[in-house]
Short mmCIF file of C-alpha atoms in Angstrom, two decimals:
data_model
loop_
_atom_site.label_atom_id
_atom_site.label_comp_id
_atom_site.label_asym_id
_atom_site.label_seq_id
_atom_site.Cartn_x
_atom_site.Cartn_y
_atom_site.Cartn_z
CA ALA A 257 -2.57 25.84 -11.00
CA PRO A 258 0.05 25.83 -13.58
CA SER A 259 -0.90 26.31 -17.38
CA THR A 260 -1.39 22.78 -18.90
CA ASP A 261 -0.49 24.55 -22.16
CA THR A 262 2.76 25.97 -20.97
CA PHE A 263 3.80 22.84 -18.98
CA LYS A 264 2.15 20.20 -21.19
CA GLY A 265 3.58 16.85 -20.16
CA GLU A 266 5.51 18.29 -17.28
CA PHE A 267 2.92 19.07 -14.83
CA THR A 268 0.92 15.85 -13.70
CA SER A 269 -1.65 15.01 -11.05
CA GLU A 270 1.14 12.53 -9.62
CA LEU A 271 3.64 15.43 -9.44
CA LEU A 272 1.08 17.77 -7.73
CA LEU A 273 0.42 15.12 -5.03
CA ASP A 274 4.20 14.68 -4.61
CA LEU A 275 4.69 18.38 -4.21
CA HIS A 276 2.03 18.36 -1.67
CA ASP A 277 3.44 15.57 0.43
CA GLU A 278 7.00 16.75 0.38
CA PRO A 279 6.60 19.36 3.24
CA VAL A 280 4.38 17.13 5.13
CA TYR A 281 7.06 14.27 5.25
CA PHE A 282 9.55 16.86 5.84
CA PHE A 283 8.01 18.00 9.02
CA GLN A 284 7.13 14.47 10.04
CA ARG A 285 10.69 13.47 9.98
CA LEU A 286 11.62 16.67 11.76
CA LEU A 287 9.25 15.84 14.62
CA ALA A 288 10.38 12.10 14.59
CA VAL A 289 13.97 12.95 15.22
CA ASP A 290 13.38 16.15 17.31
CA GLY A 291 15.21 18.31 14.75
CA SER A 292 15.73 21.95 14.85
CA LEU A 293 12.99 24.28 13.79
CA LEU A 294 15.75 26.24 11.83
CA GLU A 295 16.03 23.28 9.46
CA LEU A 296 12.74 24.51 7.98
CA LEU A 297 14.94 27.45 6.74
CA ASP A 298 18.26 25.70 5.88
CA CYS A 299 19.33 22.14 5.78
CA ASP A 300 21.66 19.98 3.59
CA TYR A 301 18.91 17.37 2.78
CA ALA A 302 15.61 16.91 1.16
CA ILE A 303 12.75 14.46 1.75
CA VAL A 304 11.82 13.26 -1.79
CA ASN A 305 10.70 10.18 -3.69
CA LYS A 306 12.11 9.02 -7.05
CA ARG A 307 9.82 11.28 -9.07
CA LEU A 308 10.63 14.44 -7.11
CA ALA A 309 14.40 13.58 -7.27
CA GLU A 310 14.26 13.50 -11.08
CA HIS A 311 12.05 16.73 -11.10
CA TYR A 312 14.70 18.43 -8.98
CA ALA A 313 17.57 16.90 -10.79
CA LEU A 314 18.88 15.30 -7.90
CA ASP A 315 18.97 11.74 -9.29
CA GLY A 316 22.56 10.77 -9.72
CA ASP A 317 23.85 13.72 -7.79
CA GLY A 318 21.79 13.43 -4.53
CA LYS A 319 22.73 10.25 -2.57
CA PRO A 320 20.96 8.68 0.40
CA ALA A 321 22.55 10.35 3.44
CA LYS A 322 21.81 7.54 5.65
CA PRO A 323 19.43 4.45 6.02
CA MET A 324 15.75 5.17 6.22
CA ASP A 325 14.34 5.48 9.69
CA ASP A 326 11.29 3.15 9.70
CA SER A 327 9.76 5.17 12.83
CA TRP A 328 9.00 8.02 10.40
CA SER A 329 9.27 6.79 6.90
CA PRO A 330 6.01 6.81 4.91
CA ALA A 331 5.22 3.42 3.36
CA ALA A 332 2.80 4.75 0.67
CA LYS A 333 4.10 4.64 -2.92
CA ARG A 334 2.27 6.43 -5.57
CA LYS A 335 2.55 4.58 -8.89
CA ASP A 336 6.28 4.57 -9.89
CA GLY A 337 7.16 7.50 -7.67
CA GLY A 338 8.45 5.40 -4.87
CA PRO A 339 8.75 6.07 -1.15
CA PHE A 340 9.95 9.38 0.26
CA GLN A 341 13.47 9.30 1.61
CA LEU A 342 16.04 11.49 3.10
CA VAL A 343 18.61 12.42 0.27
CA SER A 344 21.55 14.65 0.72
CA LEU A 345 21.81 17.82 -1.38
CA PRO A 346 24.71 18.24 -3.91
CA ASP A 347 24.80 22.08 -3.54
CA ASP A 348 23.17 25.02 -1.63
CA ARG A 349 20.34 25.58 -4.25
CA ARG A 350 17.72 23.78 -2.05
CA GLY A 351 17.29 23.12 1.57
CA GLY A 352 14.26 23.85 3.80
CA VAL A 353 10.95 25.20 2.52
CA LEU A 354 12.63 27.65 0.18
CA GLY A 355 13.64 24.82 -1.95
CA MET A 356 10.35 23.00 -2.17
CA GLY A 357 8.44 23.15 -5.37
CA ALA A 358 5.11 23.51 -3.74
CA VAL A 359 6.12 26.92 -2.40
CA HIS A 360 7.32 27.97 -5.92
CA MET A 361 4.12 26.85 -7.46
CA LEU A 362 1.97 28.46 -4.93
CA THR A 363 3.64 31.83 -5.29
CA SER A 364 3.63 31.93 -9.17
CA TYR A 365 1.17 32.66 -11.76
CA PRO A 366 -0.17 29.82 -14.11
CA ASP A 367 2.48 30.55 -16.75
CA ARG A 368 5.29 32.73 -15.03
CA THR A 369 7.04 33.18 -11.72
CA SER A 370 6.13 36.24 -9.49
CA PRO A 371 8.90 37.89 -7.50
CA VAL A 372 6.19 39.90 -5.74
CA LEU A 373 4.15 37.02 -4.68
CA ARG A 374 7.23 35.01 -3.50
CA GLY A 375 8.56 38.04 -1.55
CA GLY A 376 5.24 38.54 0.12
CA TRP A 377 5.10 34.81 0.96
CA VAL A 378 8.46 34.97 2.75
CA LEU A 379 7.45 38.09 4.53
CA GLU A 380 3.97 36.97 5.72
CA THR A 381 4.41 33.19 6.06
CA LEU A 382 7.99 33.00 7.45
CA LEU A 383 8.47 36.30 9.26
CA GLY A 384 4.91 37.23 10.24
CA VAL A 385 5.10 40.59 8.54
CA HIS A 386 1.75 41.82 7.14
CA VAL A 387 1.78 42.92 3.57
CA PRO A 388 -0.99 45.26 2.62
CA SER A 389 -3.06 44.68 -0.48
CA PRO A 390 -2.18 46.72 -3.59
CA PRO A 391 -4.02 49.89 -4.50
CA PRO A 392 -7.09 49.01 -6.58
CA ASP A 393 -6.02 51.28 -9.49
CA VAL A 394 -2.53 49.60 -10.01
CA PRO A 395 -2.76 47.51 -13.28
CA GLN A 396 -1.46 43.97 -13.29
CA LEU A 397 1.83 43.23 -14.84
CA LYS A 398 1.47 41.42 -18.20
CA ARG A 399 4.28 39.84 -20.13
CA SER A 400 4.19 39.74 -23.88
CA LYS A 401 6.11 37.34 -26.03
CA LYS A 402 7.36 40.49 -27.92
CA GLU A 403 8.53 42.15 -24.57
CA LYS A 404 12.24 42.74 -24.64
CA LYS A 405 12.59 43.69 -21.03
CA SER A 406 13.19 41.10 -18.37
CA LEU A 407 10.50 40.69 -15.62
CA ARG A 408 13.01 42.18 -13.24
CA GLU A 409 13.08 45.28 -15.54
CA GLN A 410 9.42 45.56 -15.67
CA LEU A 411 8.91 45.25 -12.05
CA SER A 412 11.16 48.31 -11.70
CA GLN A 413 8.21 50.35 -13.03
CA HIS A 414 6.25 49.55 -9.92
CA ARG A 415 9.03 50.83 -7.68
CA GLU A 416 9.07 54.16 -9.59
CA ASN A 417 5.56 54.85 -8.11
CA PRO A 418 5.91 56.15 -4.54
CA THR A 419 2.80 54.45 -3.61
CA CYS A 420 3.97 51.04 -4.73
CA ALA A 421 7.60 51.40 -3.76
CA ALA A 422 7.25 51.08 0.00
CA CYS A 423 6.04 47.38 -0.31
CA HIS A 424 7.78 46.53 -3.57
CA ASN A 425 11.25 47.61 -2.22
CA LEU A 426 10.82 45.04 0.61
CA MET A 427 9.13 42.35 -1.42
CA ASP A 428 10.93 42.28 -4.80
CA PRO A 429 14.37 41.57 -3.63
CA LEU A 430 13.30 38.49 -1.58
CA GLY A 431 11.37 37.30 -4.61
CA PHE A 432 14.42 38.13 -6.92
CA ALA A 433 16.61 35.70 -4.93
CA LEU A 434 14.16 32.86 -5.84
CA GLU A 435 13.96 33.57 -9.47
CA ASN A 436 16.15 30.60 -10.49
CA PHE A 437 13.28 28.33 -9.51
CA ASP A 438 10.51 28.08 -12.18
CA VAL A 439 6.79 27.72 -11.64
CA LEU A 440 7.25 24.10 -10.83
CA GLY A 441 10.35 24.52 -8.69
CA ARG A 442 12.87 23.48 -11.21
CA TRP A 443 16.13 25.14 -11.21
CA ARG A 444 16.97 27.35 -14.23
CA GLU A 445 19.66 29.70 -15.27
CA VAL A 446 17.63 31.62 -17.94
CA ASP A 447 14.02 32.98 -18.17
CA GLY A 448 13.10 32.87 -21.93
CA GLU A 449 16.07 34.59 -23.33
CA ALA A 450 17.25 36.60 -20.34
CA THR A 451 19.83 35.32 -18.03
CA ILE A 452 18.39 35.20 -14.47
CA ASP A 453 19.87 37.91 -12.14
CA ALA A 454 19.20 36.55 -8.57
CA SER A 455 21.07 39.27 -6.77
CA ALA A 456 19.06 41.48 -4.35
CA LYS A 457 19.43 44.42 -2.00
CA LEU A 458 17.16 45.25 0.91
CA PRO A 459 16.22 48.90 1.84
CA SER A 460 18.57 48.44 4.79
CA GLY A 461 21.45 48.16 2.35
CA GLU A 462 21.93 44.28 2.93
CA GLU A 463 22.86 42.61 -0.27
CA PHE A 464 22.69 38.94 -1.17
CA THR A 465 22.39 36.54 -4.06
CA GLY A 466 20.08 33.59 -4.78
CA PRO A 467 18.28 31.21 -2.36
CA ALA A 468 21.51 30.47 -0.27
CA GLY A 469 21.93 34.20 0.53
CA LEU A 470 18.20 34.63 1.23
CA ARG A 471 18.40 31.74 3.78
CA HIS A 472 21.22 33.55 5.45
CA VAL A 473 19.19 36.72 5.71
CA LEU A 474 16.21 34.83 7.26
CA LEU A 475 18.61 32.98 9.66
CA ALA A 476 19.77 36.37 10.85
CA ARG A 477 16.10 37.06 11.87
CA LYS A 478 15.61 33.56 13.45
CA ARG A 479 13.82 35.31 16.32
CA ASP A 480 11.19 36.39 14.09
CA PHE A 481 10.72 33.14 12.43
CA THR A 482 10.64 31.31 15.63
CA ARG A 483 7.85 33.63 16.97
CA GLN A 484 5.91 33.11 13.70
CA VAL A 485 6.13 29.33 14.01
CA SER A 486 5.13 29.54 17.56
CA ARG A 487 2.22 31.64 16.67
CA LYS A 488 1.15 29.21 13.85
CA LEU A 489 1.41 26.17 16.03
CA LEU A 490 -0.22 27.80 19.10
CA GLY A 491 -3.33 28.73 16.80
CA TYR A 492 -3.42 25.37 15.21
CA ALA A 493 -3.44 23.45 18.59
CA PRO A 494 -6.65 24.71 20.27
CA GLY A 495 -8.22 25.27 16.73
CA ARG A 496 -9.25 29.02 17.22
CA SER A 497 -7.96 32.35 16.00
CA LEU A 498 -5.24 34.18 18.21
CA GLU A 499 -6.05 37.40 19.99
CA ASP A 500 -3.95 40.00 21.66
CA ALA A 501 -4.16 38.20 24.87
CA ASP A 502 -2.07 35.41 23.43
CA ASP A 503 0.92 37.60 22.69
CA CYS A 504 2.49 36.83 26.13
CA THR A 505 2.20 33.17 25.66
CA ILE A 506 3.77 33.42 22.04
CA GLU A 507 6.86 35.18 23.63
CA ARG A 508 7.13 32.74 26.33
CA LEU A 509 7.00 29.93 23.53
CA THR A 510 9.74 31.71 21.53
CA ASP A 511 11.97 32.10 24.60
CA THR A 512 11.76 28.51 25.53
CA VAL A 513 12.37 27.36 22.00
CA GLU A 514 15.48 29.61 21.81
CA ASP A 515 16.80 28.19 25.09
CA ARG A 516 16.42 24.54 24.06
CA ASN A 517 18.11 24.77 20.62
CA TYR A 518 14.98 25.47 18.56
CA ARG A 519 13.90 21.68 19.04
CA VAL A 520 10.55 20.97 17.48
CA ARG A 521 9.24 18.81 20.34
CA THR A 522 10.22 21.46 22.90
CA LEU A 523 7.68 23.83 21.24
CA ILE A 524 4.87 21.14 21.09
CA HIS A 525 5.45 20.34 24.64
CA ALA A 526 5.44 24.03 25.69
CA ILE A 527 2.28 24.70 23.57
CA VAL A 528 0.47 21.69 25.49
CA GLN A 529 1.54 23.05 28.80
CA SER A 530 0.40 26.76 27.85
CA THR A 531 -2.58 28.43 29.39
CA PRO A 532 -4.46 28.87 25.98
CA PHE A 533 -4.17 25.12 25.42
CA ARG A 534 -5.22 23.94 28.84
CA HIS A 535 -7.97 26.42 29.65
CA ARG A 536 -11.02 27.28 27.67
CA GLN A 537 -11.73 31.00 27.27
CA ALA A 538 -14.74 32.19 29.15
CA ARG A 539 -17.48 34.00 27.11
CA ALA A 540 -17.92 37.57 27.61
CA GLN A 541 -21.05 38.47 29.64
#
């Protein structure tokens, strides 16, 4: 949870509930219109209410892209937050889950952001890449108000250690691209007195800048993303942990979704028709 001292008057229980509901209503709308799963990575709209639009500084710039569709629109209004609605984005800062404040808050510490946590979240949650736990003897990075170095410069110390470099060289660049988002998911150009550098370079040599660049990197790996979404939904549907025997089903689901333009209903229908969903696993004798 964000520090109530650092974000006094800015972080409220109403905002917390709005941040929680944003991805829920985003997916609800995606399912209602049978949209593309790739919109989870990149799109030109957001599903927000009045309070979130002000929080993201979309009020005045973001305009309703089209009339509300009552078949998916949530009717609930939380105090003065108003209903959630589809709003066009004025630029490429947001779009998809990488622009949602819940993700930024989840992958931050109470009083500061964490490129490491954010990069690890992108790898594990979006691409299905397992990130090992850090060695027990690695000290936690602590920032002092007297510290002259930027967070980016301090993290370079971890990469100087060969034991840490293998993971940090992969995680940190992904997290650096999201540093323009603060703990609460608001856009910023500076962190303290330091100007934010959102440029990044992967071990492969691939260079990109900011969330827009990161989205392009992820879209280039849409097969991995589609497989991860298929894996998550397949595990959710029968309510059990997946096993090695489910790998063939996951690959078939991924192929099916790719062949049908990544439509979300295609994936759900394919899961319902799959063997793991339609048959109960026999217990070992």
